[in-house]
Amino acid sequence: QVQLVESGGGLVKPGGALRLTCGASGFTFSDYYMSWIRQAPGKGLEWISDIRSSGSFRKYADSVKGRFTISRDNPKNSLFLQMNSLRAEDTAVYYCARGDSLFDNWGQGTLVIVSS
Amino acid sequence: QSVLTQPPSVSGAPGQRVIVSCTGSRSNIGAGYDVHWYQQLPGTAPKLLIYGDSNRPSGVPDRFSGSKSGTSASLAITGLQAEDEADYFCQSYDGSLSGSVFGGGTKVTVL
């Protein structure tokens, strides 16, 4: 069965950086677009980025453009999110999800807290 | 402020029917983009509930149904059960923003 497992979250100071990883299994990773979606505490869901199956095309929400970078390693079935210049408002649970406009499988999420 | 608008909460007694609305605009739902619905049980990740406006993934009970008209969509839950108590989110694509957009979520409470 499809499994997505995020890691790399934690506590970071404003202006700091963090790299999230999502390990995928149970499907042909290189066939699918992948996305990162976040949920601030007690709030709704926000799509922040997606990447084409080949890795050749990436999109970002305005809220993270220029600060976050999505990437993937297809041979290692892994998805990444490099987060720089972190702000308090980036505090959220970060989910990786399969797909780009329909998210049919989600990981359990990893919590990122940006605080001094 | 979410791009898609949902009521913060709806409630119903066991066995009743509840409807969760999702209102968008001409750049998303009104442009014909599919609407999808996700269920988030307390403390867990969202799970796909309805895709392509009205289709249920394998394993989703037929008590859940979706529809779309104009710039709005709806999720109906018939025969409400205690296990349906959760947050429900609608999602579509926005052509102006060039990305997926979500509703703010609706908490369904079983009385």
PDB file of C-alpha atoms in Angstrom:
ATOM      1  CA  GLN A   1       0.000   0.000   0.000  1.00  0.00           C
ATOM      2  CA  VAL A   2       1.023   3.603  -0.532  1.00  0.00           C
ATOM      3  CA  GLN A   3       3.072   4.980   2.326  1.00  0.00           C
ATOM      4  CA  LEU A   4       4.455   8.488   2.766  1.00  0.00           C
ATOM      5  CA  VAL A   5       6.628   9.291   5.766  1.00  0.00           C
ATOM      6  CA  GLU A   6       7.798  12.826   6.537  1.00  0.00           C
ATOM      7  CA  SER A   7      10.769  13.709   8.712  1.00  0.00           C
ATOM      8  CA  GLY A   8      12.990  16.656   9.520  1.00  0.00           C
ATOM      9  CA  GLY A   9      10.630  18.899  11.436  1.00  0.00           C
ATOM     10  CA  GLY A  10      11.575  20.609  14.671  1.00  0.00           C
ATOM     11  CA  LEU A  11      12.127  23.897  16.460  1.00  0.00           C
ATOM     12  CA  VAL A  12      14.008  26.593  14.569  1.00  0.00           C
ATOM     13  CA  LYS A  13      14.647  30.273  15.203  1.00  0.00           C
ATOM     14  CA  PRO A  14      13.212  32.981  12.947  1.00  0.00           C
ATOM     15  CA  GLY A  15      15.483  33.439   9.951  1.00  0.00           C
ATOM     16  CA  GLY A  16      16.717  29.868  10.248  1.00  0.00           C
ATOM     17  CA  ALA A  17      16.510  26.959   7.834  1.00  0.00           C
ATOM     18  CA  LEU A  18      15.186  23.417   7.843  1.00  0.00           C
ATOM     19  CA  ARG A  19      15.047  20.581   5.308  1.00  0.00           C
ATOM     20  CA  LEU A  20      12.077  18.239   5.271  1.00  0.00           C
ATOM     21  CA  THR A  21      12.154  14.792   3.718  1.00  0.00           C
ATOM     22  CA  CYS A  22       9.305  12.568   2.587  1.00  0.00           C
ATOM     23  CA  GLY A  23      10.042   8.901   1.945  1.00  0.00           C
ATOM     24  CA  ALA A  24       7.662   7.135  -0.403  1.00  0.00           C
ATOM     25  CA  SER A  25       6.882   3.461  -0.866  1.00  0.00           C
ATOM     26  CA  GLY A  26       4.177   1.210  -2.292  1.00  0.00           C
ATOM     27  CA  PHE A  27       3.934   2.918  -5.687  1.00  0.00           C
ATOM     28  CA  THR A  28       6.114   3.988  -8.603  1.00  0.00           C
ATOM     29  CA  PHE A  29       7.310   7.294  -7.180  1.00  0.00           C
ATOM     30  CA  SER A  30       8.763   8.544 -10.466  1.00  0.00           C
ATOM     31  CA  ASP A  31       5.315   8.392 -12.128  1.00  0.00           C
ATOM     32  CA  TYR A  32       3.671  10.970  -9.879  1.00  0.00           C
ATOM     33  CA  TYR A  33       3.610  14.678  -9.181  1.00  0.00           C
ATOM     34  CA  MET A  34       4.204  15.310  -5.465  1.00  0.00           C
ATOM     35  CA  SER A  35       3.191  18.196  -3.237  1.00  0.00           C
ATOM     36  CA  TRP A  36       3.802  19.788   0.135  1.00  0.00           C
ATOM     37  CA  ILE A  37       0.774  21.047   2.063  1.00  0.00           C
ATOM     38  CA  ARG A  38       0.847  22.628   5.496  1.00  0.00           C
ATOM     39  CA  GLN A  39      -1.583  23.210   8.338  1.00  0.00           C
ATOM     40  CA  ALA A  40      -0.949  25.858  10.973  1.00  0.00           C
ATOM     41  CA  PRO A  41      -2.120  24.923  14.494  1.00  0.00           C
ATOM     42  CA  GLY A  42      -5.900  24.913  14.615  1.00  0.00           C
ATOM     43  CA  LYS A  43      -6.129  26.232  11.062  1.00  0.00           C
ATOM     44  CA  GLY A  44      -6.968  25.000   7.589  1.00  0.00           C
ATOM     45  CA  LEU A  45      -4.863  23.442   4.865  1.00  0.00           C
ATOM     46  CA  GLU A  46      -2.550  25.413   2.584  1.00  0.00           C
ATOM     47  CA  TRP A  47      -0.944  24.008  -0.568  1.00  0.00           C
ATOM     48  CA  ILE A  48       2.592  25.397  -0.746  1.00  0.00           C
ATOM     49  CA  SER A  49       4.447  23.602  -3.521  1.00  0.00           C
ATOM     50  CA  ASP A  50       4.411  20.810  -6.071  1.00  0.00           C
ATOM     51  CA  ILE A  51       6.892  19.184  -8.416  1.00  0.00           C
ATOM     52  CA  ARG A  52       6.457  17.298 -11.668  1.00  0.00           C
ATOM     53  CA  SER A  53       7.220  13.585 -11.728  1.00  0.00           C
ATOM     54  CA  SER A  54      10.507  14.185 -13.554  1.00  0.00           C
ATOM     55  CA  GLY A  55      11.447  17.076 -11.288  1.00  0.00           C
ATOM     56  CA  SER A  56      11.626  19.432 -14.246  1.00  0.00           C
ATOM     57  CA  PHE A  57       8.817  21.795 -13.209  1.00  0.00           C
ATOM     58  CA  ARG A  58       8.016  23.232  -9.803  1.00  0.00           C
ATOM     59  CA  LYS A  59       5.339  25.567  -8.472  1.00  0.00           C
ATOM     60  CA  TYR A  60       5.070  27.535  -5.262  1.00  0.00           C
ATOM     61  CA  ALA A  61       2.451  29.462  -3.351  1.00  0.00           C
ATOM     62  CA  ASP A  62       3.206  33.157  -3.048  1.00  0.00           C
ATOM     63  CA  SER A  63       3.583  32.763   0.706  1.00  0.00           C
ATOM     64  CA  VAL A  64       6.767  30.680   0.292  1.00  0.00           C
ATOM     65  CA  LYS A  65       8.093  31.695  -3.130  1.00  0.00           C
ATOM     66  CA  GLY A  66      11.759  32.640  -2.990  1.00  0.00           C
ATOM     67  CA  ARG A  67      12.248  31.059   0.451  1.00  0.00           C
ATOM     68  CA  PHE A  68      11.301  27.391  -0.022  1.00  0.00           C
ATOM     69  CA  THR A  69      12.615  24.933  -2.620  1.00  0.00           C
ATOM     70  CA  ILE A  70      11.005  21.628  -3.515  1.00  0.00           C
ATOM     71  CA  SER A  71      13.081  18.822  -5.004  1.00  0.00           C
ATOM     72  CA  ARG A  72      13.011  15.069  -5.436  1.00  0.00           C
ATOM     73  CA  ASP A  73      15.312  12.080  -5.832  1.00  0.00           C
ATOM     74  CA  ASN A  74      13.406   9.520  -7.865  1.00  0.00           C
ATOM     75  CA  PRO A  75      15.931   6.648  -7.517  1.00  0.00           C
ATOM     76  CA  LYS A  76      15.691   7.092  -3.734  1.00  0.00           C
ATOM     77  CA  ASN A  77      11.899   7.581  -3.717  1.00  0.00           C
ATOM     78  CA  SER A  78      12.291  10.798  -1.770  1.00  0.00           C
ATOM     79  CA  LEU A  79      10.750  14.258  -1.802  1.00  0.00           C
ATOM     80  CA  PHE A  80      12.368  17.247  -0.137  1.00  0.00           C
ATOM     81  CA  LEU A  81      11.456  20.746   1.010  1.00  0.00           C
ATOM     82  CA  GLN A  82      14.283  23.136   1.764  1.00  0.00           C
ATOM     83  CA  MET A  83      12.916  25.959   3.909  1.00  0.00           C
ATOM     84  CA  ASN A  84      15.016  29.101   4.348  1.00  0.00           C
ATOM     85  CA  SER A  85      14.374  32.458   6.006  1.00  0.00           C
ATOM     86  CA  LEU A  86      11.750  30.883   8.220  1.00  0.00           C
ATOM     87  CA  ARG A  87       9.143  33.079   9.874  1.00  0.00           C
ATOM     88  CA  ALA A  88       6.803  32.570  12.827  1.00  0.00           C
ATOM     89  CA  GLU A  89       3.904  32.224  10.391  1.00  0.00           C
ATOM     90  CA  ASP A  90       5.585  29.160   8.856  1.00  0.00           C
ATOM     91  CA  THR A  91       4.821  27.241  12.049  1.00  0.00           C
ATOM     92  CA  ALA A  92       2.680  24.311  10.939  1.00  0.00           C
ATOM     93  CA  VAL A  93       2.422  20.604  10.372  1.00  0.00           C
ATOM     94  CA  TYR A  94       3.889  19.894   6.937  1.00  0.00           C
ATOM     95  CA  TYR A  95       2.379  17.071   4.918  1.00  0.00           C
ATOM     96  CA  CYS A  96       3.676  15.509   1.750  1.00  0.00           C
ATOM     97  CA  ALA A  97       0.968  14.282  -0.566  1.00  0.00           C
ATOM     98  CA  ARG A  98       0.796  12.398  -3.832  1.00  0.00           C
ATOM     99  CA  GLY A  99      -0.526  14.471  -6.721  1.00  0.00           C
ATOM    100  CA  ASP A 100      -0.639  18.123  -7.760  1.00  0.00           C
ATOM    101  CA  SER A 101      -4.335  19.044  -7.995  1.00  0.00           C
ATOM    102  CA  LEU A 102      -5.833  15.956  -6.377  1.00  0.00           C
ATOM    103  CA  PHE A 103      -4.105  14.605  -3.269  1.00  0.00           C
ATOM    104  CA  ASP A 104      -4.974  10.936  -3.003  1.00  0.00           C
ATOM    105  CA  ASN A 105      -2.464   9.912  -0.351  1.00  0.00           C
ATOM    106  CA  TRP A 106      -0.966  11.878   2.538  1.00  0.00           C
ATOM    107  CA  GLY A 107       1.824  11.322   5.002  1.00  0.00           C
ATOM    108  CA  GLN A 108       1.316  11.688   8.748  1.00  0.00           C
ATOM    109  CA  GLY A 109       2.991  15.098   8.777  1.00  0.00           C
ATOM    110  CA  THR A 110       5.982  16.641  10.521  1.00  0.00           C
ATOM    111  CA  LEU A 111       5.722  19.638  12.859  1.00  0.00           C
ATOM    112  CA  VAL A 112       7.804  22.743  12.246  1.00  0.00           C
ATOM    113  CA  ILE A 113       7.887  25.385  14.972  1.00  0.00           C
ATOM    114  CA  VAL A 114       9.522  28.730  14.249  1.00  0.00           C
ATOM    115  CA  SER A 115      10.155  30.551  17.495  1.00  0.00           C
ATOM    116  CA  SER A 116      12.914  32.347  19.332  1.00  0.00           C
TER     117      SER A 116
ATOM    118  CA  GLN B   1      -8.762  33.984   4.674  1.00  0.00           C
ATOM    119  CA  SER B   2      -9.248  30.891   2.525  1.00  0.00           C
ATOM    120  CA  VAL B   3      -9.975  31.146  -1.196  1.00  0.00           C
ATOM    121  CA  LEU B   4     -12.854  28.676  -0.853  1.00  0.00           C
ATOM    122  CA  THR B   5     -15.454  29.478   1.805  1.00  0.00           C
ATOM    123  CA  GLN B   6     -16.924  26.858   4.113  1.00  0.00           C
ATOM    124  CA  PRO B   7     -19.104  27.207   7.226  1.00  0.00           C
ATOM    125  CA  PRO B   8     -16.984  26.747  10.365  1.00  0.00           C
ATOM    126  CA  SER B   9     -19.312  24.109  11.752  1.00  0.00           C
ATOM    127  CA  VAL B  10     -22.389  22.006  11.106  1.00  0.00           C
ATOM    128  CA  SER B  11     -24.069  19.512  13.390  1.00  0.00           C
ATOM    129  CA  GLY B  12     -26.711  16.839  13.310  1.00  0.00           C
ATOM    130  CA  ALA B  13     -28.151  13.989  15.284  1.00  0.00           C
ATOM    131  CA  PRO B  14     -27.226  10.402  14.501  1.00  0.00           C
ATOM    132  CA  GLY B  15     -29.048   9.220  11.408  1.00  0.00           C
ATOM    133  CA  GLN B  16     -29.690  12.723  10.101  1.00  0.00           C
ATOM    134  CA  ARG B  17     -28.406  14.303   6.896  1.00  0.00           C
ATOM    135  CA  VAL B  18     -25.984  17.213   6.980  1.00  0.00           C
ATOM    136  CA  ILE B  19     -24.606  19.290   4.145  1.00  0.00           C
ATOM    137  CA  VAL B  20     -21.286  21.115   4.028  1.00  0.00           C
ATOM    138  CA  SER B  21     -21.091  23.914   1.482  1.00  0.00           C
ATOM    139  CA  CYS B  22     -18.026  25.202  -0.347  1.00  0.00           C
ATOM    140  CA  THR B  23     -18.207  28.497  -2.204  1.00  0.00           C
ATOM    141  CA  GLY B  24     -15.605  29.590  -4.708  1.00  0.00           C
ATOM    142  CA  SER B  25     -15.381  31.955  -7.632  1.00  0.00           C
ATOM    143  CA  ARG B  26     -15.023  32.113 -11.414  1.00  0.00           C
ATOM    144  CA  SER B  27     -11.312  31.414 -11.191  1.00  0.00           C
ATOM    145  CA  ASN B  28     -11.670  28.073  -9.416  1.00  0.00           C
ATOM    146  CA  ILE B  29     -14.927  26.121  -9.019  1.00  0.00           C
ATOM    147  CA  GLY B  30     -16.755  28.366 -11.483  1.00  0.00           C
ATOM    148  CA  ALA B  31     -14.060  27.775 -14.089  1.00  0.00           C
ATOM    149  CA  GLY B  32     -14.962  24.103 -14.116  1.00  0.00           C
ATOM    150  CA  TYR B  33     -12.066  22.762 -12.073  1.00  0.00           C
ATOM    151  CA  ASP B  34     -12.796  19.615 -10.110  1.00  0.00           C
ATOM    152  CA  VAL B  35     -13.702  19.845  -6.445  1.00  0.00           C
ATOM    153  CA  HIS B  36     -12.333  17.302  -3.990  1.00  0.00           C
ATOM    154  CA  TRP B  37     -13.204  16.713  -0.359  1.00  0.00           C
ATOM    155  CA  TYR B  38     -10.996  15.503   2.481  1.00  0.00           C
ATOM    156  CA  GLN B  39     -11.892  14.164   5.905  1.00  0.00           C
ATOM    157  CA  GLN B  40      -9.566  14.845   8.821  1.00  0.00           C
ATOM    158  CA  LEU B  41     -10.283  12.848  11.947  1.00  0.00           C
ATOM    159  CA  PRO B  42      -8.922  14.328  15.193  1.00  0.00           C
ATOM    160  CA  GLY B  43      -5.153  14.105  15.401  1.00  0.00           C
ATOM    161  CA  THR B  44      -4.719  12.491  11.999  1.00  0.00           C
ATOM    162  CA  ALA B  45      -3.744  13.474   8.447  1.00  0.00           C
ATOM    163  CA  PRO B  46      -6.416  14.384   5.902  1.00  0.00           C
ATOM    164  CA  LYS B  47      -7.842  11.546   3.845  1.00  0.00           C
ATOM    165  CA  LEU B  48      -9.387  11.812   0.376  1.00  0.00           C
ATOM    166  CA  LEU B  49     -13.169  11.425   0.686  1.00  0.00           C
ATOM    167  CA  ILE B  50     -14.634  12.619  -2.628  1.00  0.00           C
ATOM    168  CA  TYR B  51     -12.777  13.340  -5.885  1.00  0.00           C
ATOM    169  CA  GLY B  52     -13.818  14.849  -9.185  1.00  0.00           C
ATOM    170  CA  ASP B  53     -16.865  16.560  -7.660  1.00  0.00           C
ATOM    171  CA  SER B  54     -18.827  13.411  -6.862  1.00  0.00           C
ATOM    172  CA  ASN B  55     -16.700  10.252  -6.955  1.00  0.00           C
ATOM    173  CA  ARG B  56     -15.888   8.108  -3.955  1.00  0.00           C
ATOM    174  CA  PRO B  57     -12.542   6.318  -3.612  1.00  0.00           C
ATOM    175  CA  SER B  58     -12.702   2.655  -2.826  1.00  0.00           C
ATOM    176  CA  GLY B  59     -13.673   2.077   0.804  1.00  0.00           C
ATOM    177  CA  VAL B  60     -15.574   5.330   1.342  1.00  0.00           C
ATOM    178  CA  PRO B  61     -19.167   4.597   2.399  1.00  0.00           C
ATOM    179  CA  ASP B  62     -21.931   5.684   0.042  1.00  0.00           C
ATOM    180  CA  ARG B  63     -23.321   7.822   2.890  1.00  0.00           C
ATOM    181  CA  PHE B  64     -20.919  10.448   1.578  1.00  0.00           C
ATOM    182  CA  SER B  65     -21.775  12.228  -1.662  1.00  0.00           C
ATOM    183  CA  GLY B  66     -20.599  15.320  -3.487  1.00  0.00           C
ATOM    184  CA  SER B  67     -22.094  17.717  -5.982  1.00  0.00           C
ATOM    185  CA  LYS B  68     -21.187  20.937  -7.771  1.00  0.00           C
ATOM    186  CA  SER B  69     -23.131  23.762  -9.363  1.00  0.00           C
ATOM    187  CA  GLY B  70     -21.820  27.061 -10.656  1.00  0.00           C
ATOM    188  CA  THR B  71     -19.267  28.457  -8.254  1.00  0.00           C
ATOM    189  CA  SER B  72     -20.225  26.171  -5.344  1.00  0.00           C
ATOM    190  CA  ALA B  73     -19.946  22.580  -4.258  1.00  0.00           C
ATOM    191  CA  SER B  74     -21.496  20.535  -1.485  1.00  0.00           C
ATOM    192  CA  LEU B  75     -20.706  17.478   0.566  1.00  0.00           C
ATOM    193  CA  ALA B  76     -23.675  15.550   1.933  1.00  0.00           C
ATOM    194  CA  ILE B  77     -23.483  13.019   4.723  1.00  0.00           C
ATOM    195  CA  THR B  78     -26.613  10.918   5.101  1.00  0.00           C
ATOM    196  CA  GLY B  79     -27.293   8.587   8.019  1.00  0.00           C
ATOM    197  CA  LEU B  80     -24.836  10.541  10.184  1.00  0.00           C
ATOM    198  CA  GLN B  81     -22.747   8.364  12.496  1.00  0.00           C
ATOM    199  CA  ALA B  82     -20.590   9.173  15.521  1.00  0.00           C
ATOM    200  CA  GLU B  83     -17.477   8.174  13.561  1.00  0.00           C
ATOM    201  CA  ASP B  84     -18.212  10.943  11.040  1.00  0.00           C
ATOM    202  CA  GLU B  85     -17.272  13.585  13.591  1.00  0.00           C
ATOM    203  CA  ALA B  86     -14.308  15.261  11.914  1.00  0.00           C
ATOM    204  CA  ASP B  87     -13.106  18.291   9.972  1.00  0.00           C
ATOM    205  CA  TYR B  88     -13.982  18.372   6.278  1.00  0.00           C
ATOM    206  CA  PHE B  89     -12.086  20.407   3.686  1.00  0.00           C
ATOM    207  CA  CYS B  90     -12.976  21.182   0.079  1.00  0.00           C
ATOM    208  CA  GLN B  91     -10.234  21.745  -2.479  1.00  0.00           C
ATOM    209  CA  SER B  92     -10.004  22.848  -6.086  1.00  0.00           C
ATOM    210  CA  TYR B  93      -7.558  24.433  -8.499  1.00  0.00           C
ATOM    211  CA  ASP B  94      -7.399  28.172  -9.059  1.00  0.00           C
ATOM    212  CA  GLY B  95      -6.412  29.350 -12.521  1.00  0.00           C
ATOM    213  CA  SER B  96      -5.554  32.852 -11.374  1.00  0.00           C
ATOM    214  CA  LEU B  97      -3.301  31.642  -8.569  1.00  0.00           C
ATOM    215  CA  SER B  98      -1.956  28.698 -10.606  1.00  0.00           C
ATOM    216  CA  GLY B  99      -2.204  26.392  -7.663  1.00  0.00           C
ATOM    217  CA  SER B 100      -4.511  24.329  -5.510  1.00  0.00           C
ATOM    218  CA  VAL B 101      -6.756  26.088  -3.015  1.00  0.00           C
ATOM    219  CA  PHE B 102      -8.585  24.806   0.041  1.00  0.00           C
ATOM    220  CA  GLY B 103     -11.588  25.812   2.042  1.00  0.00           C
ATOM    221  CA  GLY B 104     -11.099  26.783   5.658  1.00  0.00           C
ATOM    222  CA  GLY B 105     -12.634  23.551   6.854  1.00  0.00           C
ATOM    223  CA  THR B 106     -15.934  22.595   8.489  1.00  0.00           C
ATOM    224  CA  LYS B 107     -16.182  20.783  11.789  1.00  0.00           C
ATOM    225  CA  VAL B 108     -19.010  18.258  11.716  1.00  0.00           C
ATOM    226  CA  THR B 109     -20.381  17.455  15.156  1.00  0.00           C
ATOM    227  CA  VAL B 110     -22.659  14.528  15.880  1.00  0.00           C
ATOM    228  CA  LEU B 111     -25.076  15.562  18.614  1.00  0.00           C
TER     229      LEU B 111
END
